[in-house]
CSV table of C-alpha atoms in Angstrom, one decimal:
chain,number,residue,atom,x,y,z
A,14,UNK,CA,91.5,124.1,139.6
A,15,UNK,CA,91.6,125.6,136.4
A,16,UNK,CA,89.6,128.4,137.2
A,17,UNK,CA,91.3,129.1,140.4
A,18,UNK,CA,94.6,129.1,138.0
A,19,UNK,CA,93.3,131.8,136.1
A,20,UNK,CA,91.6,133.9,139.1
A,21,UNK,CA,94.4,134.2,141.5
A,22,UNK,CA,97.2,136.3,139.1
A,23,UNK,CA,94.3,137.9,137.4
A,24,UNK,CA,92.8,139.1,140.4
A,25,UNK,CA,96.4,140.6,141.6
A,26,UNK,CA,96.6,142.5,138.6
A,27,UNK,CA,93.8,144.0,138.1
A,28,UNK,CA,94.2,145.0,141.6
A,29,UNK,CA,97.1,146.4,141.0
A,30,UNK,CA,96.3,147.6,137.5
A,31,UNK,CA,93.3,149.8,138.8
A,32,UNK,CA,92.6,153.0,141.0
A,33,UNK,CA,89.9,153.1,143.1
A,34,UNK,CA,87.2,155.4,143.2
A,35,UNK,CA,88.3,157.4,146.1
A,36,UNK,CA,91.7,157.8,144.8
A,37,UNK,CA,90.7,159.2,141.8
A,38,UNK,CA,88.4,161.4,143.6
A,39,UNK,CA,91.1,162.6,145.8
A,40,UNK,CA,93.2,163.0,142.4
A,41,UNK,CA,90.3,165.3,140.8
A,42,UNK,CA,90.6,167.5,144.4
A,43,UNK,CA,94.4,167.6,143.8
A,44,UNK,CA,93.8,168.5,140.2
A,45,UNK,CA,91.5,171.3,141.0
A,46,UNK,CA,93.8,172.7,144.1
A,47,UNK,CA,96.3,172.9,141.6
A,48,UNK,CA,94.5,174.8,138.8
A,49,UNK,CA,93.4,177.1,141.6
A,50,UNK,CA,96.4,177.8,143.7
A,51,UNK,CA,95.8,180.3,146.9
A,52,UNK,CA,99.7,180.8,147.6
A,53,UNK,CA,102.4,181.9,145.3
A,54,UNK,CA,105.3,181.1,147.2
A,55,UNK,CA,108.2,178.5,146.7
A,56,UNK,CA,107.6,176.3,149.2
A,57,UNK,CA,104.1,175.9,147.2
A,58,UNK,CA,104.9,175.8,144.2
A,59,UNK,CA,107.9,172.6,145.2
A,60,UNK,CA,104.5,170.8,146.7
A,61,UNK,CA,102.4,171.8,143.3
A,62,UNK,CA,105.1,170.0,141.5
A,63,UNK,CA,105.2,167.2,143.3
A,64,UNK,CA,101.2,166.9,143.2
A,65,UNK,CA,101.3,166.6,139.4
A,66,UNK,CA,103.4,164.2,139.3
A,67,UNK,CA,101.2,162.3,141.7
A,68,UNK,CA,98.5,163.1,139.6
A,69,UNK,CA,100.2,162.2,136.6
A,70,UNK,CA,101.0,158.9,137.8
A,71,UNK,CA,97.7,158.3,138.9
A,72,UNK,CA,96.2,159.0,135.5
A,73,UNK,CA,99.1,156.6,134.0
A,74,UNK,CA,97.4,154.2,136.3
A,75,UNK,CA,94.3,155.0,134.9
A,76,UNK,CA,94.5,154.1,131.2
A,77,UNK,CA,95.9,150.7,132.2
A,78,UNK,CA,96.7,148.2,129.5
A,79,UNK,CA,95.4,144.7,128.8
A,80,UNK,CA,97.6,142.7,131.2
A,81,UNK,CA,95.0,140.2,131.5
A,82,UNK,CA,94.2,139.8,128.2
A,83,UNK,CA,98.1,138.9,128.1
A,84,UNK,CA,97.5,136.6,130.6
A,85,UNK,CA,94.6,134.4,129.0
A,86,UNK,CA,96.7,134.7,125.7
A,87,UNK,CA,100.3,133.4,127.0
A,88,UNK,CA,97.7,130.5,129.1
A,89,UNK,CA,96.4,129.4,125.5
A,90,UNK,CA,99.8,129.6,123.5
A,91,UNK,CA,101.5,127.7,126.3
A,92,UNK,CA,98.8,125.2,126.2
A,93,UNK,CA,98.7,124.6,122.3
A,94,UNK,CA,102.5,124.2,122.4
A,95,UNK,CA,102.9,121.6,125.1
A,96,UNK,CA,99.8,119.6,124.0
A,97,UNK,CA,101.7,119.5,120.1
A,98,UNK,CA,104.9,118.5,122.4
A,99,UNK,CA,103.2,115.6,124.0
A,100,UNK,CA,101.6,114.3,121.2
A,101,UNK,CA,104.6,114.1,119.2
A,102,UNK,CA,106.7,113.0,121.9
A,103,UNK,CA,108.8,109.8,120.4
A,104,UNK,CA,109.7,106.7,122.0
A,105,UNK,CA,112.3,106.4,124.4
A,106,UNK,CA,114.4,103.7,122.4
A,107,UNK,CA,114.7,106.4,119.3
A,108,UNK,CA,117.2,108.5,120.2
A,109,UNK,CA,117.3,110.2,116.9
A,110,UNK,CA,113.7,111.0,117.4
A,111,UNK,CA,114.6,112.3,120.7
A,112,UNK,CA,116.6,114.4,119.6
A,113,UNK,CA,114.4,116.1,117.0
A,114,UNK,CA,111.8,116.7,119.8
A,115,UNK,CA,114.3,118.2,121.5
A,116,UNK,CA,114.9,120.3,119.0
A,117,UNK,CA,111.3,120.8,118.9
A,118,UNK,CA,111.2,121.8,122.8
A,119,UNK,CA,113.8,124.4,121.9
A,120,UNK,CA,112.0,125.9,119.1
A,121,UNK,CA,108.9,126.1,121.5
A,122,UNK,CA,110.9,128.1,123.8
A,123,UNK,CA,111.9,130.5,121.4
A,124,UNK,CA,108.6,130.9,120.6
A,125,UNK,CA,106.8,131.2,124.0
A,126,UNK,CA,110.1,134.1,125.1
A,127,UNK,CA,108.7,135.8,122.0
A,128,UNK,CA,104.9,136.0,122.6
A,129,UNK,CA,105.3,135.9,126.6
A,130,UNK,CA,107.7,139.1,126.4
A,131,UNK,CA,105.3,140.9,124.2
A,132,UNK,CA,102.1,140.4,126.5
A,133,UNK,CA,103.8,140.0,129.7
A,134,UNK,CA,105.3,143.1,128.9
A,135,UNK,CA,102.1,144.7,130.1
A,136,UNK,CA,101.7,143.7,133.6
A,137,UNK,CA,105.9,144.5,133.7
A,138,UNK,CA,104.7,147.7,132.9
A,139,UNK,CA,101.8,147.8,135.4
A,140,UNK,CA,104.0,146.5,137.7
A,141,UNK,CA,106.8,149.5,136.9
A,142,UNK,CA,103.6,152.0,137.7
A,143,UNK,CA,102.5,150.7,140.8
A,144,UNK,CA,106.5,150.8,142.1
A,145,UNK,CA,107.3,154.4,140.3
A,146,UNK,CA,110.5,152.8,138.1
A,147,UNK,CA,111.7,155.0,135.3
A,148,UNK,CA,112.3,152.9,132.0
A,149,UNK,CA,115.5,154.4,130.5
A,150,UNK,CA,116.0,154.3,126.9
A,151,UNK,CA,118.9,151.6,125.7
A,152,UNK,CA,119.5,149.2,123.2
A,153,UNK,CA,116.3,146.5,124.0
A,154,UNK,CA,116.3,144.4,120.6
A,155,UNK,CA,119.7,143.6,120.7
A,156,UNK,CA,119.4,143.3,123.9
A,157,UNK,CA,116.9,140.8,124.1
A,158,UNK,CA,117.8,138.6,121.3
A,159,UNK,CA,121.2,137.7,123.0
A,160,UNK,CA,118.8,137.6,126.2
A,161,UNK,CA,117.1,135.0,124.0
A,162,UNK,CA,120.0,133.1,122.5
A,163,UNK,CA,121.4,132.8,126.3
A,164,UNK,CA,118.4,131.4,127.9
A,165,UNK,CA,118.1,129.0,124.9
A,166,UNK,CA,121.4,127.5,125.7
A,167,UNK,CA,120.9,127.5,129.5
A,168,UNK,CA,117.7,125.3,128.7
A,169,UNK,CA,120.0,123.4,126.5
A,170,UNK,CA,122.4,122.7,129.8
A,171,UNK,CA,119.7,122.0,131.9
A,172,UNK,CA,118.4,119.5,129.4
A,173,UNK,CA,122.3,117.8,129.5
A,174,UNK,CA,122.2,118.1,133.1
A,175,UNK,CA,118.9,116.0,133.9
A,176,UNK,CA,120.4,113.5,131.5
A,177,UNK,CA,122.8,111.8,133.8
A,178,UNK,CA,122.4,108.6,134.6
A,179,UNK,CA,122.5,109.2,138.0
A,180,UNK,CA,118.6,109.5,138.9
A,181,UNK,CA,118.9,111.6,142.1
A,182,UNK,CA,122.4,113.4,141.2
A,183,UNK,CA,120.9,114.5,137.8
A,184,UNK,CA,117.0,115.8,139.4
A,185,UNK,CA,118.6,117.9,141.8
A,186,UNK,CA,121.0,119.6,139.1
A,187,UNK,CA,118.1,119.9,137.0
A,188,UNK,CA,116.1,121.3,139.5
A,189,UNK,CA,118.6,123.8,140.4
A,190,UNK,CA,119.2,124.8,137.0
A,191,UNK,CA,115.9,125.5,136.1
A,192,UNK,CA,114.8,127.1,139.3
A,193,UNK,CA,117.7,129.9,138.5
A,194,UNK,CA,116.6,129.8,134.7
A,195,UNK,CA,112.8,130.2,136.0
A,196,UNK,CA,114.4,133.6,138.5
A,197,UNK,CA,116.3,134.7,135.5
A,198,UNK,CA,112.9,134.9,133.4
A,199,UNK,CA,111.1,136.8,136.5
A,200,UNK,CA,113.9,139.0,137.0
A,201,UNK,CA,114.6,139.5,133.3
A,202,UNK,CA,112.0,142.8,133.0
A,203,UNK,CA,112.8,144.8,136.2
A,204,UNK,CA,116.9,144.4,135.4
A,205,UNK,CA,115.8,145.3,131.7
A,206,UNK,CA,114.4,148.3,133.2
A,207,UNK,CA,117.2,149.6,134.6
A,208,UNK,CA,119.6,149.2,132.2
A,209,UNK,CA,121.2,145.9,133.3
A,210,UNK,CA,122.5,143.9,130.1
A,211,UNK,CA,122.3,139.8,129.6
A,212,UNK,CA,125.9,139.5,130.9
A,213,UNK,CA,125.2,141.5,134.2
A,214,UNK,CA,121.8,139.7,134.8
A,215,UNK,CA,123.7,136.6,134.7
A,216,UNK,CA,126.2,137.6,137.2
A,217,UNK,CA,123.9,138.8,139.4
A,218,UNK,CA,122.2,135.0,139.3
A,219,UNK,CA,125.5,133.6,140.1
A,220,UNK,CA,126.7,136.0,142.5
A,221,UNK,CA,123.4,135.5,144.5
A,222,UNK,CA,122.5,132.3,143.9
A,223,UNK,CA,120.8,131.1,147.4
A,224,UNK,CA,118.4,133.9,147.0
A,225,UNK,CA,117.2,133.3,143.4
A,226,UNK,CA,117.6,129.5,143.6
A,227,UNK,CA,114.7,129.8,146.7
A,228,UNK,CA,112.9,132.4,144.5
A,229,UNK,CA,112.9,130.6,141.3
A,230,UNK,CA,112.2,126.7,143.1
A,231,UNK,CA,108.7,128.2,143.9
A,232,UNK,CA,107.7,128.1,140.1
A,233,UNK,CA,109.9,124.8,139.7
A,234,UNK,CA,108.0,123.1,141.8
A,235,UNK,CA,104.7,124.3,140.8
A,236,UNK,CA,105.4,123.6,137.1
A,237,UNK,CA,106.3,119.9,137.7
A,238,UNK,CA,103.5,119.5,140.3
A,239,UNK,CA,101.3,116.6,138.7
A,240,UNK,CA,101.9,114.3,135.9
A,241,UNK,CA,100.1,116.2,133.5
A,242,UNK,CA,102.3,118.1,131.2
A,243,UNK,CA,99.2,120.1,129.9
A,244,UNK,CA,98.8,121.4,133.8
A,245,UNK,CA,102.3,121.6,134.6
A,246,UNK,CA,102.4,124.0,131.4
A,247,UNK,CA,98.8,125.7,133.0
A,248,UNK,CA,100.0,126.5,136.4
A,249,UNK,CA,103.7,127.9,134.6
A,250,UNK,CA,101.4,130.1,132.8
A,251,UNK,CA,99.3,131.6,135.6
A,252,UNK,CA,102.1,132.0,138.3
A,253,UNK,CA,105.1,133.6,136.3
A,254,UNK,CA,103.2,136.8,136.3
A,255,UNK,CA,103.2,136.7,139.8
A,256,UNK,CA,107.1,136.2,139.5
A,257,UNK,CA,107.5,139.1,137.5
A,258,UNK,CA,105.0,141.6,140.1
A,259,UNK,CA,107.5,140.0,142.5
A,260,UNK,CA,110.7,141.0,141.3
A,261,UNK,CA,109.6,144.5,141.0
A,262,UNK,CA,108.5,144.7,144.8
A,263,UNK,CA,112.7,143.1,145.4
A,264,UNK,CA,115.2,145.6,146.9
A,265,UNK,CA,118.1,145.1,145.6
A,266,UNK,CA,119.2,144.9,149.6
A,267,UNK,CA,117.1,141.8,149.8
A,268,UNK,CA,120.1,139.6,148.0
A,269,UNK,CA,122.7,141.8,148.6
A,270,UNK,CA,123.0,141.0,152.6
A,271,UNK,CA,125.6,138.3,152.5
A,272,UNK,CA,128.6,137.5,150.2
A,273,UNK,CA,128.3,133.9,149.0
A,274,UNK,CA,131.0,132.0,147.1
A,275,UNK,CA,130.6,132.3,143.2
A,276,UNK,CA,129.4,129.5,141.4
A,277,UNK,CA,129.7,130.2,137.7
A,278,UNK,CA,127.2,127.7,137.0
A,279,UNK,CA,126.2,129.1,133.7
A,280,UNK,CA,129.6,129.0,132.3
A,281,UNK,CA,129.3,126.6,129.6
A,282,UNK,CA,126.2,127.9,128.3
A,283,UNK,CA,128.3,131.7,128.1
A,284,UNK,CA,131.2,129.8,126.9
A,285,UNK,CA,128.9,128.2,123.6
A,286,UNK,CA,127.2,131.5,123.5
A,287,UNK,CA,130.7,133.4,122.8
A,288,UNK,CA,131.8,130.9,120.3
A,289,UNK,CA,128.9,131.2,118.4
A,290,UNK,CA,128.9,134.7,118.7
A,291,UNK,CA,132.7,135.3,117.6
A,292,UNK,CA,131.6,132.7,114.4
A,293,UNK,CA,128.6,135.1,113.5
A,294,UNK,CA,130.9,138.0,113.6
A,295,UNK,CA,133.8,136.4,111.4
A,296,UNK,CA,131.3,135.1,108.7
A,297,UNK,CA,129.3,138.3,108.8
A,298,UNK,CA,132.8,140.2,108.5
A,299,UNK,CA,133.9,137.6,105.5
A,300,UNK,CA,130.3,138.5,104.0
A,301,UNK,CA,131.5,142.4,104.4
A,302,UNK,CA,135.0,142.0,102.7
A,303,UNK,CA,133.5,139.8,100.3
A,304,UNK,CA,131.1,142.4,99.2
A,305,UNK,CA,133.4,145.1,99.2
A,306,UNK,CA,136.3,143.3,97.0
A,307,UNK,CA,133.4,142.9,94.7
A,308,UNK,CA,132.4,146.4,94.4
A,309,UNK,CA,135.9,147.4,93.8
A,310,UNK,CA,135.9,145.0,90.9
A,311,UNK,CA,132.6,146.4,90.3
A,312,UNK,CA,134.1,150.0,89.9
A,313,UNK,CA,137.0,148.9,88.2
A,314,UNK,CA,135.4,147.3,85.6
A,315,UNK,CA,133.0,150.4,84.9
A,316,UNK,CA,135.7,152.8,84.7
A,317,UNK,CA,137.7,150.6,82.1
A,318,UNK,CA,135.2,150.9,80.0
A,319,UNK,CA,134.6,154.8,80.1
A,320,UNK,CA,135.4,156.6,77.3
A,321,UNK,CA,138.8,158.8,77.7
């Protein structure tokens, strides 16, 4: 099973990661039409155009990066974190224990968003070749670490959520919240691509929900599959690159068919995430006047004691 883990998304992205041989020999006859052109006229030179940028693309395709090496390396740090989560799992009667593994699971998160956006950011990109999407230049790091903060309270939520003590009430909550957390993830690099901000990918979620709760119930499913936590963890590893190759291949016509009632279903994890926010700003701006009464004092003081 293992094995077939790892084959199946590798196999999809080195397919889609690599040019065959008569493609790039058809490229090298482009390549040599076009540094011995026979007509001169405009309608030739529009076509010459667009050949180099086929070419162009083609050789971008070429010098691929190491999206399976990624792969294998988001496969072990998923692994090594849920095995140290399982084996300090408390007991069930602690609940102050509990809590601190929760804290631990949260911690985890942060720390497999980190790592997995840094080496899943290669097949995003392979996938961004193979569809011909134009990464724009915006603010990504600021970007991504309220992208961060945002899915670390939505995992908070769906935490609460399955926490009800009503077993079959609370599973189907949790399953819907973490399928639209799991198609937030997927979605997250294409909508990054295009300039879509945190706020606006979260809308989209809610405004569509039907389409990304079937999209992201797929991976749901599949990470809970057996008992094993270490699989469960396995199998999340290996398919969400398939997620991500899939939300680039989405129209944006594929959700946007039918108007369904909005379900702000994310609101108290945007609600803590303001407040938290609008604290940050007033301490950082305390901090700021803080400084600057002390650097008047600071100026003060040294012109007091020039000599007139």
């Amino acid at each position: 099973m293992t094995t077939f883990v790892i084959w199946c998304p590798s196999s999809i992205i080195h397919k889609l990661d690599k040019i065959s041989d008569e493609e790039s020999t058809i490229s090298k006859k482009k390549q040599e039409k076009l540094l011995h052109p026979v007509v001169t006229t405009v309608l030739q030179q529009r076509r010459q155009a667009a050949n180099r940028t086929e070419i162009k693309r083609a050789a971008e395709i070429i010098a691929k990066p190491k999206a399976l090496t990624g792969l294998i390396y988001s496969l072990l740090v998923n692994m090594v974190l849920v095995t140290f989560l399982y084996f300090t799992m408390p007991d069930e009667t602690s609940k102050f224990l509990r809590i601190v593994h929760g804290s631990f699971c949260v911690c985890a998160l942060v720390i497999s968003r980190i790592f997995g956006s840094i080496w899943f950011s290669d097949i995003a990109n392979v996938a961004q070749r193979y569809t011909g999407v134009q990464v724009p230049n915006f603010k990504v790091t600021s970007d991504f670490c309220s992208s961060l903060c945002l899915d670390c309270l939505i995992f908070l939520q769906s935490l609460f959520v399955s926490s009800i003590p009503v077993p079959m009430l609370a599973e189907a909550f949790s399953l819907i919240h973490l399928a639209l957390l799991n198609s937030l993830f997927s979605f997250e690099y294409v909508w990054m691509s295009f300039g879509i901000g945190s706020r606006a990918r979260i809308d989209l979620i809610e405004r569509h929900w039907p389409y990304f709760l079937g999209f992201g119930t797929i991976l749901t499913i599949l990470s809970t599959l057996t008992n094993s936590v270490v699989a469960n963890a396995l199998l999340f590893g290996a398919v969400f690159p398939l997620c991500i190759i899939s939300s680039y291949l989405v129209k944006a016509s594929d959700y946007n068919q039918r108007s369904y009632p909005y379900i702000h279903i994310f609101g108290p994890s945007l609600a803590a995430y303001d407040y938290l926010a609008s604290v940050l700003f007033n301490f950082l701006k305390s901090l700021r006047r803080k400084r600057g009464t002390q650097v008047a004092r600071m100026r003060v003081k040294v012109s007091s004691h020039q000599p007139t």
